[in-house]
Every structure is written in structure tokens, then in C-alpha cells.
Amino acid sequence: MTYKHLFSRALSANPDRLHFAAHSHHLWPDVSFDGQMAAWDDAARMADLKWSRIMGPVWEEAQRHIARELNLPDPSTIAFSPNTHDFLVRIFSAIPKRPVRVLATDGEFHSFRRQMARWVEAGEAILSTVSADKLTATAEASDFDLIFASHVLFNSGAIITDLEGLAALAKPEGPWVVIDGYHGFMAIATDLSAIADRVFYISGGYKYAMAGEGVCFLHAPPGFAPRPVITGWYAAFEDLALPPGAVGYAQDGGRFLGSTFDPSGLYRFNAVRRMLDAEGLTTPKVSAHVAELQKHFIDANALPDFRLLNPSGSGNHARFLAYKGPGAAALHAQLENRNVITDVRGDVLRIGFGLYQDAEDVDRLIEILRAR
């Protein structure tokens, strides 16, 4: 089965390219162009009045799509921002004590690692890291203010399966649990309904949501972090119970908002979700298509000198295969010279699979790897 017709613009823009980096920059479907143009048209037609539409029906549609994807009970718990780092900073700012005791996996993304390293350097945080399989036990055995973990680890593709165990530790007074869902959202079927009242969840459109940059989101559980110290005027709320001059906050996910932003990502995201609905393409169906391509590649054994860190199995699987070997960086460069786009992190070559690929693309990649 092929779905290339949904990506004709991106594929025709570089027809000789083999793009096996859907886990990095996912190619954009054709409908995202229509979404981008709709944002421009609304700005031209409505000018200043466009914000009533953006913060109204456009915003609310995007919230509904995310709530349905994650089985969240209330779409209003969702806020948007240009990047997930904004949300990390605002959540951290809302923790009243210093230094903040933080527990994370040893495989978190660079943005988190760098910010935490700086907070540790400044005396703002004490960071403990453990392997993903030891996260829950460590969290249970010690006192932490913040527990941060990727649902799917970006470097190895390992999946944290005990989200419920982490959620059971979360309390409004602490610890707070933040799930980084960037490699899980719209990549593996995720149901947060049982833990939505206890965990934060962050993700965005750059990868498997196929919507590009600038459309990241946070699900914020009610009662947790009601007044972030880092805040923007979009989070303002006319709370009549506050004394005069006090800073008010929205009671829903809007309490985490910042200030003016580029709304085009919301338009693209909504357009992509409408396309998926029209095509009957659910996350499990897309994952099944990807799983077939991954199996085809694994069975070919085109990288015998590398070790596959995340072999396929019967359960959920990341949308990429992580191959570890000393020649990863050199192979990545060699493939790029052939217009084959993959991704490398140290000695790990990541090969990503997506909806815009078919078996012929995988065969071409196998042939190129065998001929090196």
C-alpha cells in the first residue's frame, strides 16, 4: 500500500531523495500547504480581528484533535506554544522550592539536558538520572519535586511502559510528573484517560503529527502548577477573588500560555488531522504500515556490522530503528552524499519510517547499503 499521493509536493520537490528521517523532520503532506495558505488568507481578510478566529475555532479544533488522539477527558487542559522548551521552563518556574530535586532518564533530549545542566550549575536544581527501566523504582524510593521522562526515548527508541506507575506518585504538592511525548504522539497509540488528572504531557507537530514547527502543546492536569512564575499576557484571567493588582491566571491549560505567536502551525495541524480522518488513517493504521516497512528492512540484514537497539516485537515500537556501531557517523555522511537522509546521534544511526514511504523505497535503501 502506498500513500505517496498525500505527499506529492514534498516528494516532487526533491524526487531523487530517499527521506528516512520521519522521526526528525517529517515530510509535510500536501494539505499542510492548504493550511498554511488558510492562515495567510485569514490574516489578509481579518487583519487584527484574526485573533478571535485563531483563539476561537482554530484553537479549539486543534485542542479537540489532540484530546481525541490521547483520549483526554477535557480539551481545555491543552495549551499551545512554539516549542516544548517553553513549557518546561514554565512548569519548573511554578515549583516553589529551590533547589528543585529532579529525576529523569539518562536518555532525554538535548534541550532538557542543557537546561537542566544550567539550572544545576546555577544552584536551581539537583538532577538525578537513571536508565528508563529503573525510573519508577527510583522515583518510589526517593523524594523528588519533578519527574521528567520521555515516553519514547529519542536516541534508542526504548518505550517507557509504566506511565501509570509514575502517575501514581504525582500529587499537586509534588512530585509533578512530566511525560515528553514527542516521539510517542501520533507514533504509538496513547490513552491518557486514566492518568490525565495527574500528569503533564508535552509534544508537538514537527514529527509524526506532520505539521511542522511552531505547534507544540501541553496537557496540564487540573490543580497542578496553578500559577507559573514565567508567564505571558495570554495567560491572564480576570479572577474576581484576587486582591487588586494581583496577577490572575486562567484556570484551564491557558495558565501556561505566553504571548503573541505565529498561528500558522495550528492551521497546518488541523489540516493534517482532517486529512487523516478523511483517509481513515488512525495512528494504529499508520503504525501498521510503518511496521511492515521496518520488518522488511530488518529482515534484509543490510547493516550486519551494526547492533539494532530496538528490535521489533509484538507491542508498540518507535517509528525509527536505532543501529549502534562505530561507523555510524561515517555511514550517515556517506548516505547523505547519495541523497539518502537518515540521522545520527553519536554512534547510533537512526533510520526513520513514515507514511510517505513504500516497499520500493526500502528496497532502494537496502541496495544502497549493500553496495557501500
mmCIF file of C-alpha atoms in Angstrom:
data_model
loop_
_atom_site.group_PDB
_atom_site.id
_atom_site.type_symbol
_atom_site.label_atom_id
_atom_site.label_comp_id
_atom_site.label_asym_id
_atom_site.label_seq_id
_atom_site.Cartn_x
_atom_site.Cartn_y
_atom_site.Cartn_z
ATOM 1 C CA MET A 1 0.000 0.000 0.000
ATOM 2 C CA THR A 2 1.272 3.474 -0.837
ATOM 3 C CA TYR A 3 0.198 6.867 0.448
ATOM 4 C CA LYS A 4 2.637 8.907 -1.608
ATOM 5 C CA HIS A 5 -0.174 10.801 -3.298
ATOM 6 C CA LEU A 6 -0.759 12.584 0.008
ATOM 7 C CA PHE A 7 2.810 13.969 -0.104
ATOM 8 C CA SER A 8 3.166 14.863 -3.773
ATOM 9 C CA ARG A 9 4.504 18.374 -3.153
ATOM 10 C CA ALA A 10 7.294 17.312 -0.795
ATOM 11 C CA LEU A 11 8.257 14.278 -2.852
ATOM 12 C CA SER A 12 8.299 16.115 -6.185
ATOM 13 C CA ALA A 13 10.378 18.944 -4.677
ATOM 14 C CA ASN A 14 13.334 16.503 -4.423
ATOM 15 C CA PRO A 15 12.345 13.430 -6.444
ATOM 16 C CA ASP A 16 15.669 11.581 -6.156
ATOM 17 C CA ARG A 17 15.817 11.861 -2.381
ATOM 18 C CA LEU A 18 15.220 8.923 -0.073
ATOM 19 C CA HIS A 19 13.998 10.513 3.131
ATOM 20 C CA PHE A 20 14.367 8.057 6.012
ATOM 21 C CA ALA A 21 14.179 10.657 8.767
ATOM 22 C CA ALA A 22 10.471 10.847 9.509
ATOM 23 C CA HIS A 23 11.461 10.803 13.195
ATOM 24 C CA SER A 24 13.328 14.063 12.676
ATOM 25 C CA HIS A 25 11.735 16.361 10.113
ATOM 26 C CA HIS A 26 8.663 14.510 8.910
ATOM 27 C CA LEU A 27 7.795 15.423 5.343
ATOM 28 C CA TRP A 28 4.696 17.587 5.136
ATOM 29 C CA PRO A 29 1.524 16.336 3.436
ATOM 30 C CA ASP A 30 0.006 18.410 0.645
ATOM 31 C CA VAL A 31 -2.834 19.579 2.869
ATOM 32 C CA SER A 32 -0.376 21.376 5.129
ATOM 33 C CA PHE A 33 0.199 23.808 2.260
ATOM 34 C CA ASP A 34 -3.530 24.486 2.221
ATOM 35 C CA GLY A 35 -3.445 25.067 5.971
ATOM 36 C CA GLN A 36 -0.552 27.490 5.614
ATOM 37 C CA MET A 37 -2.437 29.409 2.928
ATOM 38 C CA ALA A 38 -5.570 29.498 5.101
ATOM 39 C CA ALA A 39 -3.566 31.198 7.851
ATOM 40 C CA TRP A 40 -2.368 33.809 5.350
ATOM 41 C CA ASP A 41 -5.842 34.309 3.928
ATOM 42 C CA ASP A 42 -7.364 34.828 7.373
ATOM 43 C CA ALA A 43 -4.664 37.366 8.227
ATOM 44 C CA ALA A 44 -5.284 39.232 4.972
ATOM 45 C CA ARG A 45 -9.051 39.143 5.293
ATOM 46 C CA MET A 46 -9.418 39.817 9.007
ATOM 47 C CA ALA A 47 -6.194 41.670 9.948
ATOM 48 C CA ASP A 48 -6.344 42.472 13.695
ATOM 49 C CA LEU A 49 -9.631 40.620 14.020
ATOM 50 C CA LYS A 50 -7.970 37.341 13.039
ATOM 51 C CA TRP A 51 -7.170 36.601 16.703
ATOM 52 C CA SER A 52 -10.815 35.990 17.547
ATOM 53 C CA ARG A 53 -10.778 33.221 14.959
ATOM 54 C CA ILE A 54 -7.349 31.857 15.937
ATOM 55 C CA MET A 55 -8.064 31.759 19.668
ATOM 56 C CA GLY A 56 -11.600 30.566 18.969
ATOM 57 C CA PRO A 57 -12.446 27.914 16.357
ATOM 58 C CA VAL A 58 -8.884 27.253 15.108
ATOM 59 C CA TRP A 59 -7.506 26.803 18.635
ATOM 60 C CA GLU A 60 -10.475 24.749 19.801
ATOM 61 C CA GLU A 61 -10.329 22.438 16.787
ATOM 62 C CA ALA A 62 -6.668 21.705 17.479
ATOM 63 C CA GLN A 63 -7.469 21.013 21.137
ATOM 64 C CA ARG A 64 -10.200 18.564 20.106
ATOM 65 C CA HIS A 65 -7.875 16.694 17.733
ATOM 66 C CA ILE A 66 -5.264 16.257 20.464
ATOM 67 C CA ALA A 67 -7.805 15.294 23.120
ATOM 68 C CA ARG A 68 -9.236 12.637 20.801
ATOM 69 C CA GLU A 69 -5.786 11.304 19.929
ATOM 70 C CA LEU A 70 -4.760 10.984 23.602
ATOM 71 C CA ASN A 71 -8.232 10.205 24.982
ATOM 72 C CA LEU A 72 -8.123 13.232 27.258
ATOM 73 C CA PRO A 73 -11.404 13.965 29.039
ATOM 74 C CA ASP A 74 -11.247 17.759 28.645
ATOM 75 C CA PRO A 75 -9.706 19.570 25.640
ATOM 76 C CA SER A 76 -9.425 22.788 27.663
ATOM 77 C CA THR A 77 -6.453 21.346 29.591
ATOM 78 C CA ILE A 78 -4.369 21.831 26.409
ATOM 79 C CA ALA A 79 -2.237 24.907 25.756
ATOM 80 C CA PHE A 80 -0.074 25.714 22.725
ATOM 81 C CA SER A 81 3.399 27.205 22.370
ATOM 82 C CA PRO A 82 6.045 27.447 19.641
ATOM 83 C CA ASN A 83 8.192 24.788 21.372
ATOM 84 C CA THR A 84 8.105 22.361 24.290
ATOM 85 C CA HIS A 85 11.026 24.110 25.987
ATOM 86 C CA ASP A 86 8.683 26.983 26.826
ATOM 87 C CA PHE A 87 6.531 24.588 28.809
ATOM 88 C CA LEU A 88 9.476 23.020 30.645
ATOM 89 C CA VAL A 89 10.592 26.474 31.792
ATOM 90 C CA ARG A 90 7.088 27.460 32.930
ATOM 91 C CA ILE A 91 6.483 24.196 34.795
ATOM 92 C CA PHE A 92 9.857 24.494 36.542
ATOM 93 C CA SER A 93 9.111 28.109 37.456
ATOM 94 C CA ALA A 94 5.928 27.054 39.255
ATOM 95 C CA ILE A 95 7.751 24.772 41.711
ATOM 96 C CA PRO A 96 8.039 26.862 44.902
ATOM 97 C CA LYS A 97 11.226 25.415 46.405
ATOM 98 C CA ARG A 98 14.885 25.710 45.407
ATOM 99 C CA PRO A 99 16.857 23.753 44.536
ATOM 100 C CA VAL A 100 14.322 21.621 42.674
ATOM 101 C CA ARG A 101 15.007 17.911 43.030
ATOM 102 C CA VAL A 102 14.648 16.417 39.547
ATOM 103 C CA LEU A 103 14.616 12.802 38.379
ATOM 104 C CA ALA A 104 14.916 11.985 34.678
ATOM 105 C CA THR A 105 16.023 9.173 32.422
ATOM 106 C CA ASP A 106 19.567 9.180 31.103
ATOM 107 C CA GLY A 107 18.224 9.420 27.557
ATOM 108 C CA GLU A 108 16.424 12.762 27.481
ATOM 109 C CA PHE A 109 16.713 15.182 24.585
ATOM 110 C CA HIS A 110 19.403 17.886 24.324
ATOM 111 C CA SER A 111 17.102 20.782 25.178
ATOM 112 C CA PHE A 112 16.164 19.232 28.529
ATOM 113 C CA ARG A 113 19.728 18.148 29.282
ATOM 114 C CA ARG A 114 21.223 21.553 28.545
ATOM 115 C CA GLN A 115 18.622 23.473 30.543
ATOM 116 C CA MET A 116 18.952 21.123 33.499
ATOM 117 C CA ALA A 117 22.742 21.346 33.393
ATOM 118 C CA ARG A 118 22.488 25.139 33.560
ATOM 119 C CA TRP A 119 19.958 25.032 36.402
ATOM 120 C CA VAL A 120 22.247 22.647 38.301
ATOM 121 C CA GLU A 121 25.188 24.973 37.621
ATOM 122 C CA ALA A 122 23.181 27.919 38.966
ATOM 123 C CA GLY A 123 22.076 26.045 42.087
ATOM 124 C CA GLU A 124 18.459 25.953 40.912
ATOM 125 C CA ALA A 125 18.220 22.162 40.561
ATOM 126 C CA ILE A 126 19.637 18.862 41.757
ATOM 127 C CA LEU A 127 19.416 16.323 38.933
ATOM 128 C CA SER A 128 19.409 12.544 39.210
ATOM 129 C CA THR A 129 19.334 10.383 36.075
ATOM 130 C CA VAL A 130 18.738 6.661 35.753
ATOM 131 C CA SER A 131 18.063 4.202 32.967
ATOM 132 C CA ALA A 132 14.463 4.040 31.838
ATOM 133 C CA ASP A 133 13.903 0.614 33.376
ATOM 134 C CA LYS A 134 14.871 1.943 36.832
ATOM 135 C CA LEU A 135 12.876 5.170 36.687
ATOM 136 C CA THR A 136 9.743 4.149 38.591
ATOM 137 C CA ALA A 137 11.627 2.262 41.315
ATOM 138 C CA THR A 138 13.973 5.201 41.845
ATOM 139 C CA ALA A 139 11.071 7.631 41.962
ATOM 140 C CA GLU A 140 9.330 5.492 44.569
ATOM 141 C CA ALA A 141 12.437 5.161 46.728
ATOM 142 C CA SER A 142 13.387 8.845 47.000
ATOM 143 C CA ASP A 143 11.829 12.297 47.271
ATOM 144 C CA PHE A 144 11.683 14.393 44.120
ATOM 145 C CA ASP A 145 9.873 17.552 43.125
ATOM 146 C CA LEU A 146 9.840 16.863 39.390
ATOM 147 C CA ILE A 147 9.965 13.593 37.443
ATOM 148 C CA PHE A 148 10.620 14.040 33.721
ATOM 149 C CA ALA A 149 10.614 11.170 31.244
ATOM 150 C CA SER A 150 10.220 10.648 27.528
ATOM 151 C CA HIS A 151 7.507 8.202 26.560
ATOM 152 C CA VAL A 152 9.763 7.027 23.707
ATOM 153 C CA LEU A 153 13.469 7.778 24.122
ATOM 154 C CA PHE A 154 14.799 9.761 21.192
ATOM 155 C CA ASN A 155 18.179 8.023 20.907
ATOM 156 C CA SER A 156 17.390 4.343 21.435
ATOM 157 C CA GLY A 157 13.668 4.087 20.675
ATOM 158 C CA ALA A 158 13.053 2.439 24.064
ATOM 159 C CA ILE A 159 9.490 2.882 25.311
ATOM 160 C CA ILE A 160 8.535 3.584 28.916
ATOM 161 C CA THR A 161 5.541 1.370 29.549
ATOM 162 C CA ASP A 162 4.855 2.158 33.216
ATOM 163 C CA LEU A 163 3.274 5.591 32.835
ATOM 164 C CA GLU A 164 0.613 4.562 35.343
ATOM 165 C CA GLY A 165 3.271 3.763 37.925
ATOM 166 C CA LEU A 166 4.781 7.211 37.547
ATOM 167 C CA ALA A 167 1.360 8.864 37.607
ATOM 168 C CA ALA A 168 0.556 7.150 40.899
ATOM 169 C CA LEU A 169 3.350 9.159 42.533
ATOM 170 C CA ALA A 170 2.126 12.553 41.321
ATOM 171 C CA LYS A 171 0.462 14.987 43.722
ATOM 172 C CA PRO A 172 -0.452 18.684 43.391
ATOM 173 C CA GLU A 173 2.030 19.460 46.183
ATOM 174 C CA GLY A 174 4.699 17.365 44.443
ATOM 175 C CA PRO A 175 6.193 15.482 42.854
ATOM 176 C CA TRP A 176 4.977 16.544 39.415
ATOM 177 C CA VAL A 177 5.321 14.097 36.543
ATOM 178 C CA VAL A 178 6.039 15.378 33.035
ATOM 179 C CA ILE A 179 5.842 12.989 30.090
ATOM 180 C CA ASP A 180 7.712 14.138 26.985
ATOM 181 C CA GLY A 181 5.605 12.612 24.241
ATOM 182 C CA TYR A 182 7.426 13.982 21.211
ATOM 183 C CA HIS A 183 8.380 10.545 19.874
ATOM 184 C CA GLY A 184 5.123 8.981 21.026
ATOM 185 C CA PHE A 185 2.406 11.393 19.913
ATOM 186 C CA MET A 186 0.786 10.045 16.747
ATOM 187 C CA ALA A 187 3.522 7.390 16.581
ATOM 188 C CA ILE A 188 2.120 4.907 19.102
ATOM 189 C CA ALA A 189 -1.462 4.713 20.277
ATOM 190 C CA THR A 190 -1.595 6.556 23.615
ATOM 191 C CA ASP A 191 -4.501 6.615 26.052
ATOM 192 C CA LEU A 192 -4.041 9.075 28.906
ATOM 193 C CA SER A 193 -7.604 8.939 30.174
ATOM 194 C CA ALA A 194 -6.703 7.069 33.391
ATOM 195 C CA ILE A 195 -3.841 9.411 34.324
ATOM 196 C CA ALA A 196 -4.850 12.734 32.769
ATOM 197 C CA ASP A 197 -5.678 14.173 36.181
ATOM 198 C CA ARG A 198 -2.108 13.613 37.441
ATOM 199 C CA VAL A 199 0.480 14.025 34.664
ATOM 200 C CA PHE A 200 1.705 16.754 32.368
ATOM 201 C CA TYR A 201 2.178 15.717 28.747
ATOM 202 C CA ILE A 202 4.112 17.714 26.134
ATOM 203 C CA SER A 203 4.568 17.135 22.425
ATOM 204 C CA GLY A 204 4.317 18.892 19.086
ATOM 205 C CA GLY A 205 3.777 18.830 15.365
ATOM 206 C CA TYR A 206 7.314 18.629 13.993
ATOM 207 C CA LYS A 207 7.497 14.853 13.803
ATOM 208 C CA TYR A 208 4.661 12.347 13.463
ATOM 209 C CA ALA A 209 1.882 14.942 13.554
ATOM 210 C CA MET A 210 3.330 16.079 10.200
ATOM 211 C CA ALA A 211 2.509 19.741 10.858
ATOM 212 C CA GLY A 212 5.982 21.253 11.081
ATOM 213 C CA GLU A 213 7.436 23.729 13.523
ATOM 214 C CA GLY A 214 5.707 26.107 15.889
ATOM 215 C CA VAL A 215 2.771 23.981 17.045
ATOM 216 C CA CYS A 216 3.713 22.361 20.347
ATOM 217 C CA PHE A 217 1.285 21.653 23.147
ATOM 218 C CA LEU A 218 0.957 20.880 26.823
ATOM 219 C CA HIS A 219 -1.722 18.947 28.673
ATOM 220 C CA ALA A 220 -1.770 20.342 32.215
ATOM 221 C CA PRO A 221 -3.658 18.400 34.891
ATOM 222 C CA PRO A 222 -6.138 20.476 36.900
ATOM 223 C CA GLY A 223 -4.819 21.648 40.259
ATOM 224 C CA PHE A 224 -1.150 21.256 39.354
ATOM 225 C CA ALA A 225 1.031 24.361 38.952
ATOM 226 C CA PRO A 226 -1.805 26.913 39.085
ATOM 227 C CA ARG A 227 0.483 29.984 38.888
ATOM 228 C CA PRO A 228 3.675 29.614 36.796
ATOM 229 C CA VAL A 229 6.179 32.357 37.595
ATOM 230 C CA ILE A 230 7.233 32.574 33.937
ATOM 231 C CA THR A 231 4.061 33.799 32.250
ATOM 232 C CA GLY A 232 2.753 35.876 29.380
ATOM 233 C CA TRP A 233 -0.261 38.066 28.922
ATOM 234 C CA TYR A 234 -2.188 35.360 27.067
ATOM 235 C CA ALA A 235 -2.412 33.523 30.409
ATOM 236 C CA ALA A 236 -4.227 36.443 32.033
ATOM 237 C CA PHE A 237 -7.574 35.796 33.665
ATOM 238 C CA GLU A 238 -9.948 38.165 35.397
ATOM 239 C CA ASP A 239 -10.176 36.384 38.751
ATOM 240 C CA LEU A 240 -12.547 38.406 40.921
ATOM 241 C CA ALA A 241 -11.317 36.658 44.071
ATOM 242 C CA LEU A 242 -7.844 38.168 43.715
ATOM 243 C CA PRO A 243 -6.895 41.398 45.510
ATOM 244 C CA PRO A 244 -6.464 44.480 43.293
ATOM 245 C CA GLY A 245 -3.260 44.398 41.268
ATOM 246 C CA ALA A 246 -2.660 40.653 41.774
ATOM 247 C CA VAL A 247 -1.649 38.513 38.773
ATOM 248 C CA GLY A 248 -4.520 36.306 37.639
ATOM 249 C CA TYR A 249 -4.350 33.069 35.672
ATOM 250 C CA ALA A 250 -6.724 31.064 33.539
ATOM 251 C CA GLN A 251 -7.993 28.013 35.372
ATOM 252 C CA ASP A 252 -7.511 25.632 32.435
ATOM 253 C CA GLY A 253 -4.427 24.869 30.334
ATOM 254 C CA GLY A 254 -4.337 28.530 29.364
ATOM 255 C CA ARG A 255 -2.450 29.293 32.588
ATOM 256 C CA PHE A 256 0.683 28.115 30.736
ATOM 257 C CA LEU A 257 0.350 30.440 27.767
ATOM 258 C CA GLY A 258 2.933 33.017 26.789
ATOM 259 C CA SER A 259 2.435 35.882 24.386
ATOM 260 C CA THR A 260 1.884 36.559 20.688
ATOM 261 C CA PHE A 261 2.876 33.668 18.432
ATOM 262 C CA ASP A 262 2.809 32.538 14.805
ATOM 263 C CA PRO A 263 -0.501 30.663 14.459
ATOM 264 C CA SER A 264 0.189 29.014 11.091
ATOM 265 C CA GLY A 265 1.226 25.744 12.726
ATOM 266 C CA LEU A 266 -2.249 25.379 14.202
ATOM 267 C CA TYR A 267 -3.760 25.714 10.734
ATOM 268 C CA ARG A 268 -1.364 23.117 9.315
ATOM 269 C CA PHE A 269 -2.032 20.717 12.182
ATOM 270 C CA ASN A 270 -5.791 20.978 11.772
ATOM 271 C CA ALA A 271 -5.483 20.433 8.014
ATOM 272 C CA VAL A 272 -3.369 17.295 8.547
ATOM 273 C CA ARG A 273 -5.763 15.858 11.118
ATOM 274 C CA ARG A 274 -8.718 16.452 8.794
ATOM 275 C CA MET A 275 -6.838 14.661 6.023
ATOM 276 C CA LEU A 276 -6.126 11.667 8.251
ATOM 277 C CA ASP A 277 -9.771 11.488 9.260
ATOM 278 C CA ALA A 278 -10.912 11.668 5.634
ATOM 279 C CA GLU A 279 -8.473 8.911 4.648
ATOM 280 C CA GLY A 280 -9.371 6.734 7.639
ATOM 281 C CA LEU A 281 -5.750 6.828 8.790
ATOM 282 C CA THR A 282 -5.603 6.328 12.537
ATOM 283 C CA THR A 283 -2.333 6.130 14.466
ATOM 284 C CA PRO A 284 -2.574 2.308 14.735
ATOM 285 C CA LYS A 285 -3.138 2.060 10.968
ATOM 286 C CA VAL A 286 -0.156 4.294 10.181
ATOM 287 C CA SER A 287 1.924 2.352 12.703
ATOM 288 C CA ALA A 288 0.975 -0.914 10.985
ATOM 289 C CA HIS A 289 2.165 0.494 7.643
ATOM 290 C CA VAL A 290 5.451 1.584 9.253
ATOM 291 C CA ALA A 291 5.871 -1.788 10.992
ATOM 292 C CA GLU A 292 5.693 -3.599 7.637
ATOM 293 C CA LEU A 293 8.416 -1.365 6.209
ATOM 294 C CA GLN A 294 10.594 -1.809 9.297
ATOM 295 C CA LYS A 295 10.233 -5.590 9.183
ATOM 296 C CA HIS A 296 11.136 -5.594 5.511
ATOM 297 C CA PHE A 297 14.308 -3.646 6.296
ATOM 298 C CA ILE A 298 15.259 -5.708 9.353
ATOM 299 C CA ASP A 299 14.773 -9.000 7.507
ATOM 300 C CA ALA A 300 17.170 -7.841 4.771
ATOM 301 C CA ASN A 301 20.015 -7.530 7.321
ATOM 302 C CA ALA A 302 21.531 -4.652 5.366
ATOM 303 C CA LEU A 303 23.586 -3.459 8.357
ATOM 304 C CA PRO A 304 25.260 -6.658 9.637
ATOM 305 C CA ASP A 305 28.070 -4.697 11.317
ATOM 306 C CA PHE A 306 25.628 -2.683 13.469
ATOM 307 C CA ARG A 307 23.568 -3.689 16.506
ATOM 308 C CA LEU A 308 19.863 -2.909 16.446
ATOM 309 C CA LEU A 309 18.963 -1.325 19.778
ATOM 310 C CA ASN A 310 15.191 -1.553 19.380
ATOM 311 C CA PRO A 311 14.250 -4.770 17.586
ATOM 312 C CA SER A 312 10.638 -5.153 16.561
ATOM 313 C CA GLY A 313 8.231 -7.205 18.637
ATOM 314 C CA SER A 314 4.555 -7.718 19.227
ATOM 315 C CA GLY A 315 3.958 -4.453 21.099
ATOM 316 C CA ASN A 316 4.379 -0.766 20.348
ATOM 317 C CA HIS A 317 7.508 0.312 18.525
ATOM 318 C CA ALA A 318 9.179 3.618 17.778
ATOM 319 C CA ARG A 319 8.864 4.937 14.236
ATOM 320 C CA PHE A 320 12.632 4.578 13.786
ATOM 321 C CA LEU A 321 15.242 1.828 14.022
ATOM 322 C CA ALA A 322 18.326 2.682 16.082
ATOM 323 C CA TYR A 323 21.510 0.974 14.883
ATOM 324 C CA LYS A 324 24.604 1.235 17.082
ATOM 325 C CA GLY A 325 28.097 0.951 15.631
ATOM 326 C CA PRO A 326 31.427 2.780 15.449
ATOM 327 C CA GLY A 327 30.858 3.684 11.798
ATOM 328 C CA ALA A 328 27.503 5.395 12.329
ATOM 329 C CA ALA A 329 28.676 8.946 11.636
ATOM 330 C CA ALA A 330 30.652 7.970 8.543
ATOM 331 C CA LEU A 331 27.750 5.965 7.153
ATOM 332 C CA HIS A 332 25.341 8.840 7.784
ATOM 333 C CA ALA A 333 27.606 11.162 5.792
ATOM 334 C CA GLN A 334 28.025 8.600 3.033
ATOM 335 C CA LEU A 335 24.271 8.181 2.719
ATOM 336 C CA GLU A 336 23.714 11.937 2.702
ATOM 337 C CA ASN A 337 26.117 12.195 -0.224
ATOM 338 C CA ARG A 338 23.790 9.792 -2.048
ATOM 339 C CA ASN A 339 20.767 11.969 -1.136
ATOM 340 C CA VAL A 340 19.621 9.416 1.419
ATOM 341 C CA ILE A 341 18.581 11.245 4.567
ATOM 342 C CA THR A 342 18.948 9.473 7.911
ATOM 343 C CA ASP A 343 20.023 10.769 11.309
ATOM 344 C CA VAL A 344 22.982 10.102 13.593
ATOM 345 C CA ARG A 345 23.403 10.611 17.343
ATOM 346 C CA GLY A 346 26.947 9.740 18.366
ATOM 347 C CA ASP A 347 27.475 6.108 17.398
ATOM 348 C CA VAL A 348 23.770 5.476 16.728
ATOM 349 C CA LEU A 349 22.354 5.692 13.215
ATOM 350 C CA ARG A 350 18.594 6.253 13.262
ATOM 351 C CA ILE A 351 16.546 5.205 10.245
ATOM 352 C CA GLY A 352 13.008 6.570 10.348
ATOM 353 C CA PHE A 353 9.970 5.278 8.519
ATOM 354 C CA GLY A 354 6.780 7.095 7.633
ATOM 355 C CA LEU A 355 3.566 7.211 5.700
ATOM 356 C CA TYR A 356 5.216 8.620 2.573
ATOM 357 C CA GLN A 357 7.406 5.531 2.021
ATOM 358 C CA ASP A 358 6.647 2.197 0.425
ATOM 359 C CA ALA A 359 8.446 -1.126 -0.071
ATOM 360 C CA GLU A 360 10.225 0.154 -3.184
ATOM 361 C CA ASP A 361 11.844 2.910 -1.125
ATOM 362 C CA VAL A 362 13.043 0.365 1.418
ATOM 363 C CA ASP A 363 14.432 -1.823 -1.369
ATOM 364 C CA ARG A 364 16.377 1.149 -2.757
ATOM 365 C CA LEU A 365 17.831 1.846 0.689
ATOM 366 C CA ILE A 366 18.815 -1.815 1.128
ATOM 367 C CA GLU A 367 20.503 -1.827 -2.280
ATOM 368 C CA ILE A 368 22.479 1.321 -1.468
ATOM 369 C CA LEU A 369 23.604 -0.057 1.904
ATOM 370 C CA ARG A 370 24.703 -3.360 0.416
ATOM 371 C CA ALA A 371 26.698 -1.597 -2.289
ATOM 372 C CA ARG A 372 28.693 0.614 0.098
#
